[in-house]
XYZ file of C-alpha atoms in Angstrom:
778
model
C 67.390 -38.845 173.169
C 68.969 -40.364 170.080
C 72.265 -42.318 170.349
C 74.694 -42.195 167.474
C 78.365 -43.116 166.995
C 80.926 -40.612 165.670
C 84.451 -41.862 164.963
C 83.903 -44.769 167.338
C 82.514 -42.634 170.184
C 78.916 -42.930 171.368
C 76.921 -39.725 172.014
C 73.263 -38.907 172.852
C 71.503 -35.864 171.412
C 67.874 -34.705 171.270
C 65.751 -35.814 168.322
C 65.959 -33.395 165.434
C 69.625 -32.572 166.123
C 72.103 -32.527 163.277
C 75.302 -34.567 163.037
C 77.196 -31.350 163.574
C 75.471 -30.854 166.953
C 76.432 -34.344 168.040
C 80.022 -33.731 166.938
C 80.148 -30.453 168.892
C 78.885 -32.237 171.947
C 81.723 -34.760 171.649
C 84.306 -32.034 170.914
C 84.942 -33.486 167.457
C 85.835 -30.793 164.964
C 84.289 -30.962 161.521
C 85.588 -28.368 159.014
C 82.908 -25.895 157.977
C 82.289 -22.344 156.666
C 78.562 -21.665 156.370
C 77.541 -23.361 159.644
C 77.259 -21.215 162.767
C 75.665 -22.287 166.018
C 73.545 -19.110 166.250
C 72.289 -19.059 162.679
C 69.929 -21.214 160.631
C 71.271 -24.054 158.519
C 72.234 -23.103 154.929
C 74.355 -26.146 153.904
C 75.754 -24.266 150.943
C 79.516 -24.514 151.490
C 79.592 -28.344 151.700
C 82.887 -28.281 153.568
C 81.385 -30.391 156.386
C 80.856 -33.477 154.307
C 81.191 -36.670 156.340
C 80.790 -40.388 155.691
C 77.593 -41.901 157.089
C 77.421 -45.675 157.056
C 74.978 -47.038 154.439
C 74.686 -43.612 152.762
C 75.798 -43.819 149.091
C 77.776 -40.526 149.225
C 79.151 -38.123 151.822
C 76.505 -35.967 153.587
C 76.783 -32.448 155.066
C 77.072 -32.747 158.881
C 75.282 -29.432 159.431
C 72.133 -30.499 157.584
C 71.947 -34.252 158.220
C 69.517 -35.164 161.033
C 70.585 -37.863 163.469
C 68.885 -41.210 163.433
C 69.101 -44.027 166.022
C 72.332 -46.024 165.824
C 73.722 -43.856 163.016
C 77.495 -44.397 162.443
C 79.431 -41.361 161.234
C 83.025 -41.076 160.213
C 84.411 -37.582 160.010
C 88.077 -38.337 159.106
C 87.756 -41.461 156.918
C 89.408 -41.485 153.490
C 86.020 -40.955 151.879
C 85.150 -37.953 154.107
C 88.555 -36.327 153.772
C 88.579 -36.735 149.978
C 85.147 -35.121 149.773
C 86.339 -32.222 151.971
C 89.463 -31.766 149.852
C 87.380 -31.683 146.697
C 85.145 -28.977 148.167
C 88.236 -26.951 149.192
C 89.564 -27.215 145.633
C 86.318 -25.686 144.325
C 86.371 -22.924 146.937
C 89.911 -21.958 145.988
C 89.272 -21.914 142.215
C 88.345 -18.213 142.235
C 89.782 -17.103 145.527
C 92.404 -14.318 145.035
C 95.943 -15.076 146.178
C 96.194 -11.956 148.294
C 96.815 -13.432 151.742
C 99.938 -11.240 152.305
C 97.794 -8.068 152.226
C 94.466 -9.432 153.483
C 93.234 -8.070 156.824
C 91.901 -11.482 157.698
C 95.362 -13.103 157.438
C 96.164 -14.882 160.655
C 92.563 -15.395 161.729
C 91.035 -16.659 158.455
C 89.019 -19.832 158.516
C 89.657 -20.454 154.809
C 93.432 -19.976 155.293
C 93.498 -22.372 158.267
C 91.503 -25.110 156.501
C 93.391 -24.683 153.191
C 96.508 -25.848 155.060
C 94.911 -29.173 155.951
C 92.601 -29.685 152.944
C 94.022 -27.638 150.093
C 96.300 -28.870 147.277
C 99.689 -27.366 146.594
C 98.601 -26.214 143.151
C 95.342 -25.599 141.352
C 94.166 -27.445 138.278
C 92.194 -24.362 137.298
C 94.160 -22.236 134.829
C 91.489 -19.814 133.569
C 91.164 -16.220 134.791
C 89.740 -15.780 138.261
C 86.441 -13.983 138.619
C 86.435 -10.424 139.973
C 83.721 -8.881 142.073
C 83.434 -5.083 142.129
C 83.946 -3.413 145.544
C 80.884 -1.920 147.187
C 80.177 0.844 149.688
C 78.506 -0.321 152.907
C 78.976 2.647 155.195
C 81.675 3.775 157.658
C 81.976 0.531 159.630
C 82.135 -2.355 157.185
C 84.582 -2.541 154.258
C 83.468 -4.418 151.141
C 86.548 -3.532 149.057
C 87.570 -7.144 148.435
C 84.377 -8.974 147.698
C 86.273 -11.272 145.243
C 87.271 -13.187 148.409
C 83.646 -14.018 149.258
C 82.787 -17.728 149.280
C 78.981 -17.208 149.493
C 78.581 -18.796 152.884
C 75.672 -16.316 153.474
C 76.430 -15.981 157.196
C 76.115 -12.182 156.864
C 72.785 -12.479 155.093
C 71.352 -14.862 157.704
C 72.668 -12.754 160.584
C 70.825 -9.715 159.222
C 67.577 -11.562 158.781
C 67.597 -13.691 161.900
C 69.554 -11.801 164.598
C 69.549 -8.161 163.566
C 65.972 -8.432 162.213
C 66.880 -6.467 159.100
C 67.935 -7.859 155.736
C 70.674 -5.500 154.579
C 72.778 -7.994 152.644
C 71.475 -10.353 149.980
C 72.715 -12.636 147.231
C 72.611 -11.394 143.606
C 73.133 -13.480 140.482
C 73.518 -17.189 139.989
C 76.353 -19.663 139.593
C 79.740 -18.056 139.075
C 78.069 -14.609 138.969
C 76.674 -14.893 142.505
C 77.734 -12.073 144.801
C 76.744 -10.619 148.176
C 75.521 -7.031 147.946
C 73.593 -4.370 149.779
C 70.370 -3.042 148.387
C 70.980 -0.569 145.586
C 72.337 2.698 146.975
C 71.910 1.578 150.580
C 74.490 1.267 153.365
C 74.442 -1.187 156.278
C 72.868 0.763 159.174
C 72.046 -1.867 161.762
C 73.178 -1.163 165.309
C 74.743 -4.636 165.441
C 76.251 -4.740 161.958
C 79.819 -5.246 163.158
C 79.026 -8.862 163.994
C 78.960 -9.573 160.281
C 82.686 -8.847 160.228
C 83.264 -11.490 162.925
C 81.035 -13.990 161.091
C 82.776 -13.634 157.728
C 85.090 -16.685 157.497
C 87.278 -14.997 154.868
C 88.436 -11.412 154.268
C 85.438 -10.259 152.296
C 83.880 -8.148 155.057
C 86.460 -6.364 157.163
C 86.412 -3.624 159.778
C 86.781 -0.257 158.013
C 88.254 1.550 161.083
C 90.776 -1.299 161.722
C 91.617 -1.864 158.074
C 95.355 -2.131 157.271
C 96.367 -1.001 160.783
C 97.808 -4.180 162.350
C 98.162 -7.931 161.972
C 96.244 -10.169 164.383
C 99.420 -11.852 165.659
C 100.877 -8.427 166.609
C 98.026 -7.679 168.955
C 97.895 -8.346 172.705
C 94.459 -9.479 173.871
C 92.962 -8.224 177.121
C 89.551 -8.796 178.684
C 87.291 -5.878 179.524
C 83.659 -4.872 180.000
C 81.602 -2.423 177.909
C 80.951 0.973 179.534
C 77.991 1.927 177.314
C 74.811 0.218 178.513
C 73.565 -1.871 181.397
C 74.119 -5.249 179.745
C 77.841 -5.257 180.575
C 78.952 -6.941 177.338
C 82.258 -8.784 177.677
C 85.043 -7.472 175.441
C 88.371 -8.574 174.049
C 90.401 -5.328 173.695
C 93.265 -5.831 171.279
C 96.283 -3.615 171.811
C 99.475 -2.756 169.884
C 102.160 -0.328 170.985
C 100.159 0.965 173.928
C 97.150 1.830 171.718
C 93.739 0.137 171.483
C 93.540 -1.160 167.891
C 90.328 -3.203 167.896
C 87.554 -4.430 170.147
C 85.913 -7.874 169.703
C 83.276 -9.820 171.680
C 84.331 -12.172 174.424
C 81.794 -14.975 174.223
C 79.572 -15.144 177.338
C 76.243 -16.910 176.826
C 74.887 -15.460 180.044
C 75.304 -11.847 178.929
C 76.151 -10.925 175.291
C 76.317 -14.442 173.742
C 78.907 -14.053 170.983
C 77.677 -10.654 169.776
C 78.555 -6.971 170.342
C 76.641 -3.814 169.497
C 78.441 -1.429 167.161
C 78.506 1.090 170.003
C 80.558 -1.367 172.107
C 82.726 -2.452 169.151
C 83.739 0.886 167.579
C 83.674 3.395 170.451
C 87.378 2.729 171.016
C 88.082 5.122 168.116
C 87.420 7.957 170.589
C 90.262 6.969 172.872
C 92.860 8.773 170.793
C 90.555 11.585 169.714
C 91.948 15.098 169.374
C 89.602 16.056 172.206
C 91.581 13.958 174.717
C 92.580 15.870 177.826
C 96.159 14.819 178.704
C 97.250 17.453 181.301
C 95.519 19.026 184.288
C 94.342 22.530 183.396
C 93.341 25.579 185.501
C 91.521 28.669 184.226
C 93.265 31.904 185.230
C 91.927 35.287 184.100
C 89.770 33.545 181.571
C 92.709 31.651 180.032
C 93.374 27.937 180.299
C 96.876 26.939 181.366
C 98.468 23.485 181.838
C 99.621 22.602 185.296
C 100.832 19.643 187.326
C 98.631 17.268 189.339
C 99.871 18.500 192.723
C 98.990 22.111 191.959
C 95.664 21.211 190.388
C 94.513 19.004 193.274
C 95.667 21.459 195.941
C 93.726 24.184 194.053
C 90.612 22.000 194.083
C 90.983 21.050 197.768
C 91.541 24.684 198.791
C 88.538 25.842 196.747
C 86.212 23.195 198.199
C 87.340 24.067 201.760
C 86.705 27.750 201.142
C 83.205 27.188 199.787
C 82.332 24.918 202.706
C 83.625 27.590 205.130
C 81.912 30.551 203.421
C 78.660 29.046 202.209
C 78.201 25.694 203.973
C 78.664 22.134 202.785
C 75.179 22.077 201.275
C 76.487 24.366 198.534
C 78.838 21.633 197.262
C 77.531 19.030 194.773
C 79.115 16.051 193.020
C 77.584 14.569 189.895
C 78.784 11.633 187.769
C 77.851 9.806 184.583
C 76.321 6.351 184.976
C 79.227 4.909 183.052
C 81.644 5.697 185.935
C 83.043 2.634 187.710
C 81.835 1.401 191.087
C 85.110 2.455 192.628
C 84.954 5.996 191.175
C 81.364 6.522 192.301
C 82.085 5.231 195.791
C 85.076 7.534 196.324
C 83.245 10.508 194.809
C 80.409 9.922 197.291
C 82.903 9.646 200.156
C 84.474 12.969 199.192
C 81.077 14.726 199.076
C 79.890 13.225 202.332
C 83.245 13.800 203.963
C 82.827 17.458 203.221
C 79.354 17.308 204.783
C 77.356 17.488 201.553
C 74.417 15.236 200.680
C 74.378 16.475 197.070
C 75.694 13.461 195.138
C 74.062 11.706 192.211
C 74.731 9.790 189.035
C 71.112 9.666 187.745
C 71.414 12.787 185.710
C 68.465 12.111 183.428
C 66.060 11.126 186.201
C 63.336 13.581 187.214
C 61.160 11.595 189.711
C 62.875 10.541 192.925
C 59.776 9.568 194.937
C 60.827 5.924 195.366
C 64.422 6.641 196.437
C 63.989 5.284 199.951
C 62.371 2.014 198.783
C 63.594 0.942 195.390
C 67.071 -0.055 194.212
C 66.226 -0.952 190.607
C 67.594 -3.863 188.576
C 66.465 -6.240 185.809
C 64.843 -8.609 188.260
C 66.049 -11.730 186.467
C 69.106 -13.093 184.606
C 69.768 -11.517 181.202
C 69.798 -14.989 179.620
C 66.157 -15.533 180.707
C 64.990 -12.739 178.374
C 65.413 -15.188 175.458
C 63.011 -17.615 177.142
C 60.161 -15.196 177.864
C 56.739 -15.895 176.388
C 54.848 -12.729 177.365
C 56.490 -9.337 177.722
C 55.244 -5.794 178.408
C 57.862 -3.095 177.827
C 57.095 0.458 178.909
C 59.006 3.481 177.606
C 61.937 1.997 175.688
C 63.404 2.602 172.243
C 64.560 -1.021 172.406
C 66.805 -1.334 169.365
C 68.834 1.769 170.066
C 68.686 1.797 173.888
C 69.580 -1.846 174.370
C 70.680 -3.447 171.101
C 71.566 -6.889 172.488
C 68.494 -7.074 174.713
C 66.533 -6.375 171.521
C 68.207 -9.381 169.814
C 67.168 -11.603 172.720
C 63.570 -10.298 172.628
C 63.587 -10.779 168.827
C 64.598 -14.404 169.307
C 61.898 -14.828 171.979
C 59.246 -13.342 169.722
C 60.225 -15.642 166.862
C 59.828 -18.570 169.276
C 56.254 -17.441 170.049
C 56.591 -14.716 172.726
C 53.863 -12.073 172.708
C 55.451 -8.626 173.068
C 53.566 -5.442 173.958
C 55.215 -1.992 173.911
C 53.865 1.238 175.436
C 55.852 4.212 174.123
C 55.455 7.731 172.742
C 56.271 6.591 169.190
C 55.754 3.441 167.149
C 59.477 2.951 166.823
C 60.402 0.146 164.397
C 62.103 -2.364 166.648
C 62.215 -5.067 163.994
C 60.612 -7.458 166.486
C 57.297 -9.204 165.898
C 55.034 -7.232 168.254
C 51.548 -8.300 169.420
C 50.416 -4.825 170.476
C 51.842 -1.363 170.220
C 50.249 1.369 172.431
C 51.517 4.653 171.058
C 50.365 7.585 173.234
C 51.856 10.819 174.577
C 54.254 10.301 177.534
C 51.771 12.035 179.820
C 49.298 9.280 178.928
C 51.473 6.237 179.658
C 50.024 5.995 183.173
C 46.507 6.086 181.699
C 47.380 3.250 179.390
C 48.792 1.241 182.301
C 45.720 2.048 184.407
C 43.450 0.406 181.828
C 45.679 -2.714 181.768
C 45.530 -2.819 185.602
C 41.691 -2.844 185.433
C 41.678 -5.404 182.632
C 44.098 -7.711 184.510
C 41.911 -7.397 187.675
C 38.864 -8.400 185.687
C 40.594 -11.303 183.935
C 41.958 -12.610 187.269
C 38.713 -12.037 189.172
C 40.435 -9.829 191.756
C 39.671 -6.303 192.929
C 41.553 -3.471 191.208
C 43.552 -1.172 193.562
C 41.579 1.559 195.297
C 41.037 4.577 193.048
C 40.719 2.574 189.848
C 36.902 2.228 190.082
C 36.240 4.801 187.355
C 38.715 3.364 184.872
C 37.186 1.569 181.924
C 39.481 -0.850 180.073
C 39.464 -0.632 176.321
C 39.696 -3.516 173.858
C 43.469 -3.184 173.476
C 43.976 -3.230 177.259
C 41.783 -6.315 177.567
C 43.759 -8.091 174.818
C 47.022 -7.279 176.552
C 45.656 -8.458 179.876
C 44.503 -11.725 178.351
C 48.070 -12.325 177.167
C 49.673 -11.386 180.478
C 47.435 -13.549 182.727
C 48.353 -16.750 180.906
C 50.285 -18.526 183.649
C 52.464 -21.532 184.089
C 56.193 -22.292 184.203
C 56.122 -22.874 180.466
C 54.905 -19.292 179.902
C 57.363 -17.054 181.771
C 56.522 -13.383 181.564
C 58.172 -10.019 182.355
C 57.086 -6.407 182.792
C 60.060 -4.172 181.973
C 60.503 -0.441 182.425
C 62.802 1.149 179.830
C 65.060 4.164 179.902
C 62.278 6.625 179.090
C 60.035 5.203 181.825
C 62.800 5.570 184.440
C 63.410 9.166 183.255
C 59.674 10.052 183.154
C 58.272 12.756 185.486
C 55.755 10.112 186.689
C 58.322 7.301 186.940
C 57.252 6.288 190.485
C 53.563 6.000 189.464
C 54.477 3.995 186.348
C 56.621 1.738 188.541
C 53.821 0.999 191.004
C 51.226 0.294 188.336
C 53.613 -2.019 186.435
C 54.558 -3.718 189.703
C 50.923 -4.457 190.485
C 50.423 -6.004 187.031
C 53.573 -8.152 187.476
C 52.463 -9.361 190.917
C 48.985 -10.320 189.649
C 50.209 -12.067 186.501
C 53.192 -13.857 188.017
C 55.592 -12.006 185.696
C 59.139 -10.882 186.497
C 59.396 -7.161 187.071
C 62.424 -4.987 186.472
C 64.252 -2.185 184.699
C 66.203 -2.043 181.440
C 68.649 0.514 182.866
C 70.449 3.067 180.719
C 74.095 3.072 181.895
C 76.902 0.576 182.533
C 76.755 1.224 186.281
C 73.150 2.202 186.880
C 72.950 -0.540 189.493
C 76.450 0.048 190.848
C 75.696 3.680 191.487
C 73.138 2.766 194.101
C 75.475 0.283 195.742
C 78.285 2.845 195.801
C 76.032 5.301 197.652
C 76.164 7.852 194.847
C 72.559 8.878 195.488
C 71.356 11.380 198.050
C 68.741 14.089 198.032
C 65.455 13.202 196.330
C 65.914 15.928 193.674
C 68.228 16.790 190.860
C 71.639 18.030 191.939
C 71.050 21.025 189.624
C 67.546 21.855 190.988
C 68.796 24.500 193.435
C 71.829 26.804 193.116
C 75.223 25.514 194.344
C 78.530 27.223 194.741
C 80.740 24.261 193.718
C 80.299 21.266 191.438
C 82.552 18.286 190.930
C 81.610 16.654 187.603
C 82.887 13.091 186.880
C 82.762 11.704 183.299
C 79.559 13.607 182.576
C 78.741 16.417 180.090
C 75.848 17.976 181.958
C 74.715 20.115 179.057
C 74.085 16.824 177.154
C 73.561 14.221 179.870
C 70.913 15.835 182.080
C 67.107 15.648 182.202
C 67.034 19.430 181.811
C 70.105 20.838 180.072
C 68.964 24.431 180.573
C 68.700 23.934 184.337
C 72.104 22.189 184.471
C 73.826 24.821 182.366
C 72.401 27.679 184.408
C 73.474 26.039 187.731
C 77.023 25.437 186.405
C 77.267 28.936 185.081
C 76.291 30.442 188.439
C 78.708 28.308 190.513
C 81.918 29.807 191.886
C 83.919 26.620 191.201
C 83.355 23.789 188.739
C 85.801 20.859 188.612
C 85.448 18.650 185.534
C 87.044 15.166 185.740
C 86.990 13.719 182.239
C 89.110 12.017 179.602
C 88.066 14.783 177.178
C 88.214 18.584 177.025
C 84.713 19.944 177.536
C 82.923 22.480 179.708
C 85.591 25.057 178.912
C 83.177 27.939 179.255
C 81.908 27.048 182.775
C 84.657 24.920 184.292
C 87.515 26.258 186.426
C 89.611 23.078 186.613
C 89.963 20.209 184.154
C 91.411 16.952 185.497
C 92.335 14.291 182.937
C 90.961 10.965 184.174
C 91.068 7.532 182.474
C 88.382 6.087 180.235
C 87.476 2.447 180.825
C 90.402 1.252 178.755
C 93.010 2.911 180.972
C 91.750 2.021 184.448
C 90.781 -0.981 186.527
C 87.304 -0.997 187.925
C 83.931 -2.679 188.261
C 80.615 -2.328 186.516
C 77.442 -3.874 187.967
C 75.120 -4.791 185.117
C 71.336 -4.856 185.012
C 71.142 -8.432 186.263
C 73.229 -7.506 189.378
C 76.430 -9.140 188.146
C 79.512 -7.291 189.298
C 82.196 -7.544 186.620
C 85.661 -6.264 187.378
C 88.262 -5.497 184.684
C 91.808 -4.178 184.395
C 93.160 -1.377 182.280
C 94.142 -2.499 178.808
C 96.661 0.278 177.984
C 98.685 2.837 179.965
C 96.924 6.155 180.658
C 97.537 8.707 177.897
C 99.872 11.558 178.820
C 99.272 12.747 182.386
C 95.872 11.009 182.597
C 95.240 9.187 185.858
C 92.514 6.712 186.941
C 89.727 8.676 188.593
C 89.655 6.491 191.641
C 93.277 7.354 192.329
C 92.611 11.061 191.788
C 89.660 10.947 194.258
C 91.742 9.013 196.762
C 94.454 11.723 196.686
C 91.813 14.452 196.885
C 90.340 12.799 199.970
C 93.768 12.778 201.546
C 94.400 16.423 200.728
C 91.028 17.272 202.331
C 92.134 15.267 205.419
C 89.073 13.032 205.140
C 89.037 9.579 206.868
C 88.802 6.335 204.874
C 90.945 7.154 201.827
C 93.833 4.772 202.404
C 93.077 2.395 199.546
C 96.009 1.063 197.519
C 94.173 -0.883 194.796
C 90.795 -0.594 193.077
C 90.010 -4.112 194.377
C 90.198 -2.739 197.916
C 87.729 -0.054 196.997
C 85.434 -2.590 195.379
C 85.527 -4.845 198.430
C 84.735 -1.846 200.620
C 81.490 -1.485 198.671
C 80.444 -5.089 197.971
C 82.343 -7.163 200.499
C 85.254 -9.407 199.648
C 84.606 -11.904 196.908
C 80.980 -10.799 196.284
C 79.984 -10.623 192.600
C 76.237 -11.272 192.723
C 74.649 -8.340 194.472
C 70.990 -9.063 193.764
C 70.305 -9.521 197.501
C 71.101 -5.817 197.957
C 68.600 -4.706 195.292
C 64.841 -4.290 195.393
C 62.243 -3.525 192.723
C 59.271 -3.704 195.065
C 57.678 -0.457 196.265
C 55.157 -0.430 199.115
C 53.146 2.621 197.988
C 49.658 2.203 196.511
C 49.013 2.347 192.795
C 47.574 5.571 191.389
C 45.104 5.691 188.474
C 45.039 8.118 185.570
C 42.745 8.718 182.659
C 43.394 9.993 179.164
C 43.338 13.767 179.031
C 42.380 16.199 176.313
C 45.412 18.484 176.522
C 45.831 20.642 173.508
C 49.464 21.637 174.131
C 52.289 20.031 172.174
C 54.305 17.454 174.148
C 57.877 16.374 173.670
C 58.724 12.734 172.961
C 62.435 12.139 173.600
C 65.019 9.486 172.894
C 68.767 9.638 173.371
C 70.418 8.680 170.095
C 72.470 5.525 170.339
C 75.729 7.289 169.424
C 75.192 10.244 171.795
C 74.657 8.404 175.044
C 78.041 9.237 176.613
C 81.246 11.238 176.105
C 83.117 8.338 174.488
C 80.668 7.433 171.715
C 80.137 11.102 170.894
C 83.798 11.243 169.914
C 84.124 8.000 167.931
C 84.545 9.222 164.371
C 83.313 6.064 162.586
C 80.177 5.981 164.739
C 79.628 9.687 164.108
C 79.590 9.023 160.379
C 76.684 6.537 160.638
C 73.049 7.332 159.855
C 72.196 7.018 163.558
C 74.533 9.922 164.347
C 72.834 12.371 161.967
C 71.669 15.654 163.536
C 68.286 15.233 165.234
C 65.163 15.883 163.270
C 61.863 17.314 164.604
C 59.330 14.607 163.894
C 55.720 15.730 163.715
C 52.483 13.799 163.260
C 50.908 14.356 159.838
C 47.987 16.479 161.110
C 50.246 18.795 163.081
C 52.620 19.228 160.144
C 49.696 20.194 157.900
C 48.397 22.594 160.536
C 51.776 24.312 160.767
C 52.292 24.220 157.002
C 55.474 22.210 157.443
C 56.774 19.599 155.003
C 59.608 17.136 155.520
C 62.914 18.910 155.019
C 61.646 22.349 156.122
C 63.482 24.228 158.867
C 61.466 24.683 162.020
C 62.075 26.546 165.248
C 61.622 24.497 168.378
C 61.215 26.420 171.649
C 61.225 25.007 175.160
C 61.774 26.939 178.374
C 64.042 29.861 177.641
C 65.851 28.206 174.780
C 65.249 27.327 171.160
C 66.850 25.473 168.232
C 66.465 25.508 164.492
C 66.118 21.940 163.211
C 64.955 20.066 160.120
C 61.388 18.716 160.146
C 60.315 15.172 159.528
C 56.697 13.909 159.167
C 56.032 10.673 161.108
C 52.470 9.372 160.623
C 52.907 6.891 163.541
C 53.256 9.649 166.166
C 50.205 10.367 168.342
C 48.441 13.722 167.991
C 50.260 16.700 169.501
C 53.541 14.736 169.857
C 56.735 16.390 168.844
C 59.692 14.017 168.770
C 63.045 15.663 169.452
C 66.082 13.703 170.593
C 68.230 14.657 173.582
C 71.973 14.311 174.243
C 73.037 16.026 170.995
C 74.765 19.454 170.880
C 72.137 20.678 168.368
C 69.413 20.380 171.035
C 71.470 21.298 174.154
C 69.712 24.646 174.282
C 66.307 23.044 174.898
C 64.712 22.220 178.283
C 63.411 19.130 179.937
C 63.233 15.758 178.133
C 59.478 15.585 178.954
C 56.837 18.298 178.944
C 55.377 21.002 176.682
C 57.248 22.223 173.637
C 56.467 24.733 170.858
C 57.136 24.411 167.165
C 56.860 26.942 164.381
C 58.069 27.244 160.879
C 61.506 28.917 160.887
C 61.215 32.617 160.145
C 57.671 32.912 161.541
C 56.751 34.673 164.720
C 59.718 37.049 164.593
């Protein structure tokens, strides 16, 4: 450690630290613009000039390394004069548009100009003007004349997002930040550049000119969109959510947010919002009151139980439902005598239900420290944007990352090995790694693996994974696609064996905000899809089954054949198959709890009043339980429901979870199947009902209609070029989509996304699929 003195106070910091780091440790504020604790040092704003004893001139605190017994003065006359001189230069060209600037009230330049700016400028010439630019639907670059060239946005793109989308053009007075010619900013974490901008040059396009920061109330919340559980600050004005910002939490989302978490709030006042209970009578939808609607539902469920038996009633929910909602939904189903309750709508293999309660298997923060990682079946950047930023940081620090997937998706992460094979061959790829690890460790491979021969790639991966030691922590992680795979249980057991032999952590990168909480709430039952066999009644909570299920055709057929379908949702959907629509609150209008991937239970309160006649779903289910005369529905607060599930005051539930299966590993070899096989991802802005209705997100490149991506050889065989229309057929449905040629796809792979209305007519997310040029075969 190196000891230095700052403003008369002694502090010790590690060798190689900068003066700014030492000042931060002491709590001494040094004015700055370009410095940010998560970004590399640029030292180009010079606002952090400080006096260092024996140095002939002031030095930048962000770029001056500490030396033993260094004496620093941050507020001496010399330091303050240097800082004021820098401020004068910064304000020479800055436009005097604070009264209309969106950044007013939270502007770093504005704040520091009060303390370090002069009352008038000595500069009388015309100010420079920078032409506005178009950066896409999320970031506004209309006032780039305000830019002070701190380059935070440029460095964020390169270092955190992994993608350089902003850069500096020109020199001297003509310097300006710009996108590449004709390009927009398409990163899934681009909104963080708005937060990083210390002036009003980059602003939020959806929020632009809608409110002043000091008019907004700030409320804490938790993101409902993925299993990370990012912490949010929801800013409210007049009972409406105006903006969402990150609440810094180093253990979870650091100081970042994904664009999905940041801009999904735009759906909360969408025209699709359901604000009154509705009942279908004679094919027509009519508004009704809550009492009538709930009595109608209770009466219908009783009749179906009486006439057909409780096994003909099913309850399904989206994984973004709160712990309290899932618990009460399960209590209603079981109270009626039904075991048909599930939230894992995209899962197709339930063989480990009795043994495994999946979770990440380690703290989220430890991902940044990993040195060897094997990820199976994950479109990392789009499935888990902020996990990808942590893995990117780990890889830059020397971690060796291997990915097994159905496509060589560009994750913008330095990757040691990419195994790109058909989904049906993922188990074969893992089997080779099992054998290679056994050989490298000098242990016997599991029974049944005797005939497996490890290839060179498997041996190289095994050599990486078997490196042991506390300084080389490793992890084997199963992604969304692996959990949804028809052979998920076999992939799990093979990956578990590798983790056990290599001393690596083992866990799941789960897909939904409450994928862990759903298990704790008991919202899992029969080891099959709730839509696998016909039912007479369905209660659907927060889900759009035709978009959210492993097999949309199967789900749609089951719903169409049911006598009664109750849809509980903030939005109007399912109008063709539903009988009752009940308006329930999105995350912003209800209190509740999400349990994230690392088993951290995070409770939150509603940030605004429910819209119209909307009610929190846990309250609706509580009343429904009472109308059905079921025991155990006397809760008065959501906290009481939470405590009923977790126990009072329990927020770490890892003791209730288990990734370890006791079944033996099963080997597989590469096949020679000639049929075409579907490779599926769920687009980042089609994962749930809220993001599907956020207009700014729906205008991004990631929300474009799905393409049909074909390997080059298959495209040539079919006579298809990029941009051609092709007919995709699966099961008893088909869709006309636009073709794309992807040379990184394995032979016979056909990549078609799920979760989008354009592909809702297709079948299972995995399995055989047919493609032909549109207009042929008719």
